[in-house]
Coordinates of C-alpha atoms and ligand atoms in Angstrom, one line a residue:
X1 CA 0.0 0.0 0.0
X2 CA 1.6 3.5 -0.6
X3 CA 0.3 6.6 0.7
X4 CA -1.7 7.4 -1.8
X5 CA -3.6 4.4 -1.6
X6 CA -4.4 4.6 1.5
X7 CA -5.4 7.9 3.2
X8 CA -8.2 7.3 4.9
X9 CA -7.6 4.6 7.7
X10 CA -6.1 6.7 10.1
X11 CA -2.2 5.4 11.7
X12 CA -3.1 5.0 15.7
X13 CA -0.3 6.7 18.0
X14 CA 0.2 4.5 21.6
X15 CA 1.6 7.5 23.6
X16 CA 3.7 6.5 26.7
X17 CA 4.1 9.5 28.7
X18 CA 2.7 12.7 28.6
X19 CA 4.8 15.3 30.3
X20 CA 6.7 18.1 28.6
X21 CA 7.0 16.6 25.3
X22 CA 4.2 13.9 25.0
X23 CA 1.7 16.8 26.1
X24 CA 3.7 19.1 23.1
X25 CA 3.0 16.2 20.9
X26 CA -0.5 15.9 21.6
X27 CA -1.5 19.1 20.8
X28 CA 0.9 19.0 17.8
X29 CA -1.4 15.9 16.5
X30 CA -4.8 17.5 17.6
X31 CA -3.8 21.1 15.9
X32 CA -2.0 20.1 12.3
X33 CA -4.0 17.1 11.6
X34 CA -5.2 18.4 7.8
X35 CA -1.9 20.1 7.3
X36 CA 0.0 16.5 8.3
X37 CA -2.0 15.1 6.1
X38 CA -1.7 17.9 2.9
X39 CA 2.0 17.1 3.5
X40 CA 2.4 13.5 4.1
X41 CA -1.3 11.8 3.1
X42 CA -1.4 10.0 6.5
X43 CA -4.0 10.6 9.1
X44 CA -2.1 10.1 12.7
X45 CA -4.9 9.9 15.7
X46 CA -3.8 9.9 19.3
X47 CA -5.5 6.4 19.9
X48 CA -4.0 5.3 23.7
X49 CA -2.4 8.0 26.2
X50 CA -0.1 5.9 29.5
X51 CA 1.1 8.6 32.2
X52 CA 1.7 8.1 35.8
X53 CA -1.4 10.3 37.4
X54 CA -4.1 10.1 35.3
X55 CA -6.1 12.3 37.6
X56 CA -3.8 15.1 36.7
X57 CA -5.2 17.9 34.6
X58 CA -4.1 17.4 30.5
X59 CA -5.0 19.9 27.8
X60 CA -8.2 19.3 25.5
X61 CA -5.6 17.3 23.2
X62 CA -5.7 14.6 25.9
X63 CA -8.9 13.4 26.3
X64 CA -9.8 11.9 29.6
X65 CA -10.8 8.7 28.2
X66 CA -7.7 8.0 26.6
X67 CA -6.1 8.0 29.6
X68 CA -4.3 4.9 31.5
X69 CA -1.8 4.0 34.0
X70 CA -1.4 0.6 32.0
X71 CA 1.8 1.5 30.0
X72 CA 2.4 -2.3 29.2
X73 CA -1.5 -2.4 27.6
X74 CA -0.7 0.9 25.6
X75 CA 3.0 -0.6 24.2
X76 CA 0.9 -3.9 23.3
X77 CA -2.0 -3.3 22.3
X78 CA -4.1 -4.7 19.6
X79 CA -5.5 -1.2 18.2
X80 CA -2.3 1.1 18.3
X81 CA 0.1 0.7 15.5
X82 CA 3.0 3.2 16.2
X83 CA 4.5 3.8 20.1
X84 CA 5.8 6.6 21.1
X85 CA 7.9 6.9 24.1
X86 CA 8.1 9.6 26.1
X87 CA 9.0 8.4 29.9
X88 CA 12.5 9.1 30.0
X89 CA 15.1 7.1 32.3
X90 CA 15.8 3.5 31.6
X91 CA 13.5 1.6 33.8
X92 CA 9.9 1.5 32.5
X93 CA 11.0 2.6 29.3
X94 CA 13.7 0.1 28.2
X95 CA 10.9 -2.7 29.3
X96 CA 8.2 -1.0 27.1
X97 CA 10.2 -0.2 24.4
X98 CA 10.7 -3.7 24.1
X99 CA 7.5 -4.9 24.4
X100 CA 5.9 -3.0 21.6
X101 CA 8.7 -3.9 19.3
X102 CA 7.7 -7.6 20.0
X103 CA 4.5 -7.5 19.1
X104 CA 5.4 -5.8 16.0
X105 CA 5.5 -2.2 16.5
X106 CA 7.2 0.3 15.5
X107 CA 8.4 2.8 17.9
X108 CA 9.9 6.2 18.4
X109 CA 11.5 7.5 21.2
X110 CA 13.4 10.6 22.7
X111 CA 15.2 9.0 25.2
X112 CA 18.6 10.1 25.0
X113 CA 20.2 8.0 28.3
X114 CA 18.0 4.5 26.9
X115 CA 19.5 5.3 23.5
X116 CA 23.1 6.0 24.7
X117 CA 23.7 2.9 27.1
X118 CA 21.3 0.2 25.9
X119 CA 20.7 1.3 22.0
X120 CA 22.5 -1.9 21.3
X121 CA 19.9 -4.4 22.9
X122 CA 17.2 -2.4 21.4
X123 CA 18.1 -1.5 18.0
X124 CA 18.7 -5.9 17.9
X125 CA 14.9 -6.0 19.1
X126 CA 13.8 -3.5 16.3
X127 CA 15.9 -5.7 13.6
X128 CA 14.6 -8.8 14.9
X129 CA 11.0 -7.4 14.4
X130 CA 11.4 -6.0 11.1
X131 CA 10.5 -2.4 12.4
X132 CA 11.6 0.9 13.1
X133 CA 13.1 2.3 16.2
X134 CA 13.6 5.6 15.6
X135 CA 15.5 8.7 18.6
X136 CA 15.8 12.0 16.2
X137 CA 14.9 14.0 19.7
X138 CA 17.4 12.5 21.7
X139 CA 19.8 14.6 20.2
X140 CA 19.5 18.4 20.4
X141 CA 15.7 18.5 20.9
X142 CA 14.2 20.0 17.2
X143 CA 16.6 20.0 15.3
X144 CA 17.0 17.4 12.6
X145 CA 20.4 16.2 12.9
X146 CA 20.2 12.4 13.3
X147 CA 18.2 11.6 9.8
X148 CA 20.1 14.4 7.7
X149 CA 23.4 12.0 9.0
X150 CA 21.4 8.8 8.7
X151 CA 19.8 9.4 5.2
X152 CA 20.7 12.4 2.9
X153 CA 24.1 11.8 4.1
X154 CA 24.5 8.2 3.8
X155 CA 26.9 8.1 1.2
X156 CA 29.2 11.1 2.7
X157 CA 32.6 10.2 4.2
X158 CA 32.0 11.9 7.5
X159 CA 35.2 13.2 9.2
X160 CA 34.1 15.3 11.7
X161 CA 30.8 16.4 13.3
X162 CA 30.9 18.9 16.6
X163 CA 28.1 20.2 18.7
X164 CA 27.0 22.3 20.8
X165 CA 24.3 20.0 22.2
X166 CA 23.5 21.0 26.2
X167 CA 21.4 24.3 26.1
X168 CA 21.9 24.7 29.9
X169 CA 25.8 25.3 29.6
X170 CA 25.8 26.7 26.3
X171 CA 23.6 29.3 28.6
X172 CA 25.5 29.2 31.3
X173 CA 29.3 29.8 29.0
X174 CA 27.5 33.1 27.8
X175 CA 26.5 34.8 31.1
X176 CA 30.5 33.4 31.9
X177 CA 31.8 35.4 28.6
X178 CA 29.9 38.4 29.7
X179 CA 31.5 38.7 33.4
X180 CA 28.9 36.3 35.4
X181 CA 31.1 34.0 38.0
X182 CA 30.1 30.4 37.2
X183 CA 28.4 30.1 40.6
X184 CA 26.1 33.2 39.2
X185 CA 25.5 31.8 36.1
X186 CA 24.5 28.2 37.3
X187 CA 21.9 30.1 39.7
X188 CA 20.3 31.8 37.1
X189 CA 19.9 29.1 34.7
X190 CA 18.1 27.2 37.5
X191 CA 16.1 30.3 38.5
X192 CA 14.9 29.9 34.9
X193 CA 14.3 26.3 35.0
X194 CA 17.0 25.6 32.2
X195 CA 19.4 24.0 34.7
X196 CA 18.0 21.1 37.3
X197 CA 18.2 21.9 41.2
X198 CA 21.4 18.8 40.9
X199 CA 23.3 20.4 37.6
X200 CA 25.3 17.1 37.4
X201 CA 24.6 15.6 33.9
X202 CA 25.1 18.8 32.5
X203 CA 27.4 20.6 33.7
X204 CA 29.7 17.4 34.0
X205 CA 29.4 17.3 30.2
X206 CA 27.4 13.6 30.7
X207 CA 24.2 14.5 28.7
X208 CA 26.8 15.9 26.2
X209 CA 28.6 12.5 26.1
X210 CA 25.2 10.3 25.6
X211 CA 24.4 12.8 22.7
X212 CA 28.0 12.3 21.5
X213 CA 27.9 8.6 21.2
X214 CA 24.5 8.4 19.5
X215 CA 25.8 11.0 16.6
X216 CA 29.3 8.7 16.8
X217 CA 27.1 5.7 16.1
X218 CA 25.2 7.3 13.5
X219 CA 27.7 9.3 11.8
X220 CA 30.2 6.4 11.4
X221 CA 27.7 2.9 11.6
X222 CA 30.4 1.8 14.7
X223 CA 28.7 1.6 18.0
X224 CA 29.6 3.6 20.5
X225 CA 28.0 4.3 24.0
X226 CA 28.1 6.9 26.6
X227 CA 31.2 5.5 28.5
X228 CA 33.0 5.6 25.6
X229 CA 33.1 9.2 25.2
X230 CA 36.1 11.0 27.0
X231 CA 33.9 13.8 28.9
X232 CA 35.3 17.2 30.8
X233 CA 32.4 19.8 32.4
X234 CA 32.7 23.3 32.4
X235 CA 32.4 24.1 36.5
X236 CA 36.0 24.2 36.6
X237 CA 36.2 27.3 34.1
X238 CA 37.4 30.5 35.8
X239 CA 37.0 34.5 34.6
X240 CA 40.9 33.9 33.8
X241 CA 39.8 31.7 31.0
X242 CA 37.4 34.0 28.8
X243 CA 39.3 37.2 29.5
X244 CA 42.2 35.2 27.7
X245 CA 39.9 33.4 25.6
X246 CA 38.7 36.8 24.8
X247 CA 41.9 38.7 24.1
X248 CA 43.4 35.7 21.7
X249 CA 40.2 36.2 19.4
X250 CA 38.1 32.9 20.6
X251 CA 35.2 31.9 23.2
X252 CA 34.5 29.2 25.2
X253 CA 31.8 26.3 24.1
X254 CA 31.4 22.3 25.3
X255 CA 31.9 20.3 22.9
X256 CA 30.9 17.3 21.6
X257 CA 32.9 16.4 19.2
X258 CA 33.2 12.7 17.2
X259 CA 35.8 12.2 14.8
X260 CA 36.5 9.5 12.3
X261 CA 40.6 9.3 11.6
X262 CA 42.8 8.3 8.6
X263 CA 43.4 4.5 10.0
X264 CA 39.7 4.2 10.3
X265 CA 39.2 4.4 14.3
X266 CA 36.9 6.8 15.3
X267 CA 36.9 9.5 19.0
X268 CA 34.4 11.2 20.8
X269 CA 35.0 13.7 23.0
X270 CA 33.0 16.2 25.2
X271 CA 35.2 19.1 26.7
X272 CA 35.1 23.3 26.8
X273 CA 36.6 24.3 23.8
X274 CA 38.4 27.5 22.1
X275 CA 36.5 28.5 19.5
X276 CA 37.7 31.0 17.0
X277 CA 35.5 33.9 17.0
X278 CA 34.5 33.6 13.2
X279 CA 33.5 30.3 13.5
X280 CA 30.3 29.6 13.1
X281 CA 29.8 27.7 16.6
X282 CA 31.0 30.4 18.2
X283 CA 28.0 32.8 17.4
X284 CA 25.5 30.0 19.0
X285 CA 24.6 31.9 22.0
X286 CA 22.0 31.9 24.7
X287 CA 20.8 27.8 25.2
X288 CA 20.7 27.7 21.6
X289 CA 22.2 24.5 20.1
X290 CA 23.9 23.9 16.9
X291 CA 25.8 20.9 14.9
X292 CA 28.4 21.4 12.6
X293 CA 28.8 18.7 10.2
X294 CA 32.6 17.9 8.1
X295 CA 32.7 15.3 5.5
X296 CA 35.1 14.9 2.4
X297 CA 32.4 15.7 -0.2
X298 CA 29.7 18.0 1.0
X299 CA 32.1 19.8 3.0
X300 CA 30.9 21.8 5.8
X301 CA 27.7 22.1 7.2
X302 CA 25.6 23.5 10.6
X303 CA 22.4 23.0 11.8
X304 CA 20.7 25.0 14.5
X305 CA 18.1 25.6 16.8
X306 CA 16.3 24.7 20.0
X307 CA 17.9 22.0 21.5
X308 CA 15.3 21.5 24.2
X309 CA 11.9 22.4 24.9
X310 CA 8.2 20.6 24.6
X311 CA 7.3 21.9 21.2
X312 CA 10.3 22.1 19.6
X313 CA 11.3 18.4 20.8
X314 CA 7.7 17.1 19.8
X315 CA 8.5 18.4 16.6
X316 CA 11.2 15.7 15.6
X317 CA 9.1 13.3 17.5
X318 CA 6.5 14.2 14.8
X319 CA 8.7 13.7 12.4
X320 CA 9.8 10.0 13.2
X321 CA 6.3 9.5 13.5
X322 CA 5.6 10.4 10.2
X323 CA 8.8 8.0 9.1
X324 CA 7.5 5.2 11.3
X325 CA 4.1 5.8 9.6
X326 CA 5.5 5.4 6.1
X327 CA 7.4 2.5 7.1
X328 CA 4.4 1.0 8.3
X329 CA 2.6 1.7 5.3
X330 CA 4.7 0.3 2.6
X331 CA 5.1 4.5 1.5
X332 CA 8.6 5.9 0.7
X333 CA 9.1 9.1 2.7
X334 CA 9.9 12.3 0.2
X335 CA 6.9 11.3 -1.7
X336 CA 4.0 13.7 -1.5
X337 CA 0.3 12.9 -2.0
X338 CA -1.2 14.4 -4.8
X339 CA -0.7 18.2 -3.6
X340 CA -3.6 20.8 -4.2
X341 CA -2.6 23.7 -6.3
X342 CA -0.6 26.4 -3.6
X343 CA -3.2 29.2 -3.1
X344 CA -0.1 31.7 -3.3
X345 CA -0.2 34.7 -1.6
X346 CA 0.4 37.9 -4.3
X347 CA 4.0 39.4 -3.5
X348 CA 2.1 42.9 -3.1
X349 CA 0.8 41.4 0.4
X350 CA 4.0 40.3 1.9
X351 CA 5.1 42.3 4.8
X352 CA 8.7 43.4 5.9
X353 CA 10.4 46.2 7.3
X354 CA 12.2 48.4 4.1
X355 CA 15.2 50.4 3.9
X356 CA 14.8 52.8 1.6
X357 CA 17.2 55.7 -0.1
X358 CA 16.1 59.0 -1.8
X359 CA 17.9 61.7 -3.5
X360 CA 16.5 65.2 -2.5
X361 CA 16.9 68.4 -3.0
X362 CA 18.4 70.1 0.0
X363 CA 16.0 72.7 1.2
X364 CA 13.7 73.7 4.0
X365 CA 10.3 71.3 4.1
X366 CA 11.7 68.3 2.4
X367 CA 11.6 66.4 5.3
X368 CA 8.4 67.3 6.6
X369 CA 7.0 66.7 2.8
X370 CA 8.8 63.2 2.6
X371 CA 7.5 61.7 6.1
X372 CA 4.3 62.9 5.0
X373 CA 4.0 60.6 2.4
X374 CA 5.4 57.3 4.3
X375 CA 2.8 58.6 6.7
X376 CA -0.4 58.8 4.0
X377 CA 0.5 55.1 3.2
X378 CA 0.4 53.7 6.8
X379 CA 4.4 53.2 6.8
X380 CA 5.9 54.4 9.8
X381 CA 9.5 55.7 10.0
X382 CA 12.2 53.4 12.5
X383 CA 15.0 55.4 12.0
X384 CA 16.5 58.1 9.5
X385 CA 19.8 59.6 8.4
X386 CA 20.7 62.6 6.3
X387 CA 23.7 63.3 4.6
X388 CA 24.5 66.6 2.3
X389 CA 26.0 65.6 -1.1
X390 CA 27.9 67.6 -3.5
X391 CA 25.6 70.7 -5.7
X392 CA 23.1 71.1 -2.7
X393 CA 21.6 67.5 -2.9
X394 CA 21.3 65.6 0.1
X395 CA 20.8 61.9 0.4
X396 CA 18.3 60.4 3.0
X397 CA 18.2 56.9 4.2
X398 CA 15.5 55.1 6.0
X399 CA 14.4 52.6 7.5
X400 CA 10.8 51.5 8.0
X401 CA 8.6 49.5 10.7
X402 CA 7.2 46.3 8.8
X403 CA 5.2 47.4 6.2
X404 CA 3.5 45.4 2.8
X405 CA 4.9 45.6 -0.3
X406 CA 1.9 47.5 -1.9
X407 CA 2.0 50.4 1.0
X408 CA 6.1 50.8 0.4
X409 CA 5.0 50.7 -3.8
X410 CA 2.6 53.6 -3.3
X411 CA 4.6 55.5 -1.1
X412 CA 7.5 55.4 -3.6
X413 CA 5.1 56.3 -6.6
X414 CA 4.1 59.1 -4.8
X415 CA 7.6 60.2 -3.9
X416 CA 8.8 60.0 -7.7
X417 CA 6.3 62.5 -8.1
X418 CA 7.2 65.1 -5.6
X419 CA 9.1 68.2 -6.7
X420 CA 12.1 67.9 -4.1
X421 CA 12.5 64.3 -4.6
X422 CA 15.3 64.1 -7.4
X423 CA 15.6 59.4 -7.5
X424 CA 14.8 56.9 -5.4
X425 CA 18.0 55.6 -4.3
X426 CA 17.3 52.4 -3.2
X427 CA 15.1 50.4 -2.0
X428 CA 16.0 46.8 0.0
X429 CA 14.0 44.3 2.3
X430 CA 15.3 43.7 5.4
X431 CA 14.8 40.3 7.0
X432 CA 12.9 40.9 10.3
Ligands
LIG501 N1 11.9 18.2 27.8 C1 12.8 18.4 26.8 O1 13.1 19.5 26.4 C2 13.4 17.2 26.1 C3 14.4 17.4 25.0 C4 14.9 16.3 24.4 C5 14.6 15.0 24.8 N2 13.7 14.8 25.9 C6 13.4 13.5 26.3 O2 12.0 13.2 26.2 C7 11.6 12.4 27.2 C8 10.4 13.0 27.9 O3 10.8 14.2 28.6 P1 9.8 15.2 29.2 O4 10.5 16.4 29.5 O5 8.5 15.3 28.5 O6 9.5 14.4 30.6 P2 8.3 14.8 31.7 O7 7.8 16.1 31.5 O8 8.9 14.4 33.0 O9 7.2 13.7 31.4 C9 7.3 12.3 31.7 C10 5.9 11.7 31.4 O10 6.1 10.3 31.7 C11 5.0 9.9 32.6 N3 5.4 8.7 33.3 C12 6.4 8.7 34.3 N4 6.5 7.4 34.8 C13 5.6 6.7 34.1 C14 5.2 5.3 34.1 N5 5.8 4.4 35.0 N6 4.2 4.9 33.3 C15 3.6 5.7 32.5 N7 3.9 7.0 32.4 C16 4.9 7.5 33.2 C17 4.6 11.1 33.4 O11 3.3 10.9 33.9 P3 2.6 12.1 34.7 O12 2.3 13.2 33.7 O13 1.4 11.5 35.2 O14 3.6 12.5 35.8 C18 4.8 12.2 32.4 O15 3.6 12.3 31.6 C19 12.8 12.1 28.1 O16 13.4 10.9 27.6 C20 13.7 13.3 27.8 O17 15.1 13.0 28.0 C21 13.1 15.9 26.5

């Protein structure tokens, strides 16, 4: 059956968990149902919820009646064909995990310590049972790093990949560059929930490490696990460090960093690095992640985004979901349905801010004549500059608040008509 053929019987999600993620994925599948479906031509329904309270209060997405304590019944039952789980920790999950790929199903997961340590065991389970076990949010939360390495780089000699893949002390490095002792900056990432009340597994660098060996293992096909990876945190780092840092052109990031050498043997490290200021890694600030990809062919390559975070992690969940789907179906992934014809949106409706440049004539009232016009067409003025140029001309710059193409067109068509406008100097969008 491909995709096409079959759009109507709807793929039934087994949801284990339901926290910060599963709850992000729920309202994912309630709220983009008919745009899943425009994209992908399958119809996923939340069919079987397992959490620990089930008296606790969920969002409409989570309707009481799909709600159960029995995880085992959810990971085996008869009318759920995809699990997803969303527990965390090894013990229910590994157990689960299992269970459902027995009896047949695929499953997808975001559990980067499960993955890490006992990926072996359960990867052997998913072969065994001809299905899919599929982890793109156990590294760096939304972004799509694992399949990009898995799939459209398949045939790429990877040499090197490094990553900045712990939000909480990429967060905590950049209150350290601007001054912040690393006692100051721990506290405020745990005033703001990004950092745990026991810091450990980050700060050590041991999430880092987990994340490390799964890109190791799927980066260069050899397995590698978490105790593999050598690991350095950053609470050791003093103000020393970044002033120097600082004054030799660099920053400071943790990295994880796998390698794949000339003789074959591959590394993985996770340690604070110097980073030279123009690389790319180094402008990843705030608990932003990023991964920057090497290989012989394609040559360099970064992805980034939002390591962490319900929606953001549900997003790649959704998107193994929608692999595990296909696979399930007999579809290829990459193929759409039969799209609808765009309903495009005409380019005088789309809205950005504008910097625009005119040539006036440099007399009293130009100004006043000028913003008049931006005014007339609803575009308001962020900032202005003037400058005098030779034979009493003057040049001014602006740029505008966002505005739609069709205001900006009429306000120009009116400016070519006024008497102390000379040109139109320019006129460039500015990403917003
Ligand atoms: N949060 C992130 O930003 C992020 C990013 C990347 C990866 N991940 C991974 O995603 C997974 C989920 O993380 P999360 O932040 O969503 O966790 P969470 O908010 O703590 O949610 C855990 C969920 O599991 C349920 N649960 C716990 N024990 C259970 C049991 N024995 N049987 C059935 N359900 C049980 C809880 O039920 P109750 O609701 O009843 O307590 C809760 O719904 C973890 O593996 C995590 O490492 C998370």
């Amino acid at each position: 059956m491909t995709p096409e053929a079959d759009t109507t019987t709807p793929v039934r999600v087994g949801l284990l968990g339901c926290g910060n993620v599963g709850g992000a994925l729920a309202d994912l599948l309630a709220q983009d149902g008919e745009a899943i479906f425009a994209r992908t031509g399958l119809r996923l329904e939340l069919a079987r919820v397992a959490v620990r309270n089930t008296a606790k209060a969920r969002g409409p997405a989570v309707p009481e009646h799909l709600l159960t304590n029995d995880a085992v019944g959810v990971a085996t039952a008869a009318d759920v064909d995809v699990v997803v789980e969303l527990i965390g920790g090894i013990e229910p999950a590994r157990s689960l995990i299992l269970d459902a790929l027995k009896a047949g199903k695929p499953v997808v997961t975001g559990n980067k310590e499960l993955v890490a340590d006992l990926g072996e065991e359960l990867f052997q389970a998913a072969a065994a049972a001809g299905v899919a076990l599929l982890f793109e949010a156990s590294v760096a939360g939304g972004i799509p790093i694992l399949r990009p390495l898995r799939e459209s780089l398949a045939a790429e000699r990877l040499t090197r990949v490094m990553g900045i893949v712990n939000g909480t002390t990429n967060y905590i490095l950049d209150k350290m560059e601007n001054g912040e002792s690393y006692g100051e900056a721990l506290a405020e990432a745990q005033s703001l929930g990004l950092a745990e009340r026991d810091p450990t597994a980050d700060v050590e660098g041991f999430d880092a490490a987990a994340k490390a060996a799964i890109i190791a293992t799927v980066a260069f096909g050899q397995k590698m696990v978490a105790g593999d990876v050598a690991r350095e945190g950053i609470s050791s780092l003093l103000p020393g460090d970044f002033a120097f840092a600082r004054r030799m052109g660099f920053v400071i990031k943790l990295l994880a960093v796998v390698e794949r050498h000339d003789d074959g043997s591959v590394s993985a490290r996770v340690h604070p690095s110097l980073v030279p200021v123009s690389h790319p890694l180094a402008s990843v600030h705030d608990s932003f992640n990023a991964v920057f990809v090497e290989g012989e062919a394609v040559g360099q390559l970064m992805f980034f985004g939002r390591g962490a975070g319900g929606r953001p992690t549900a997003s790649a969940v959704l998107g193994d979901l929608v692999d595990a789907a296909y696979s399930l179906r007999g579809g290829a992934p990459g193929r759409l349905p039969q799209p609808v014809r765009a309903r495009i949106r005409p380019f005088e409706e789309m809205a950005s801010p504008y910097y625009v440049s005119l040539l006036v004539r440099d007399e009293p009232g130009v100004l006043a004549a000028v913003a008049g016009v931006f005014g007339r067409h609803g575009v308001s003025i962020r900032t202005m500059e003037q400058e005098g140029a030779p034979g009493g001309d003057a040049r001014i710059d602006f740029v505008t608040h966002t505005a739609t193409e069709r205001n900006v067109q009429a306000t120009l068509a009116e400016l070519r008509d006024l008497d102390v406008v000379d040109a139109i100097g320019g006129l460039i969008r500015v990403v917003a």
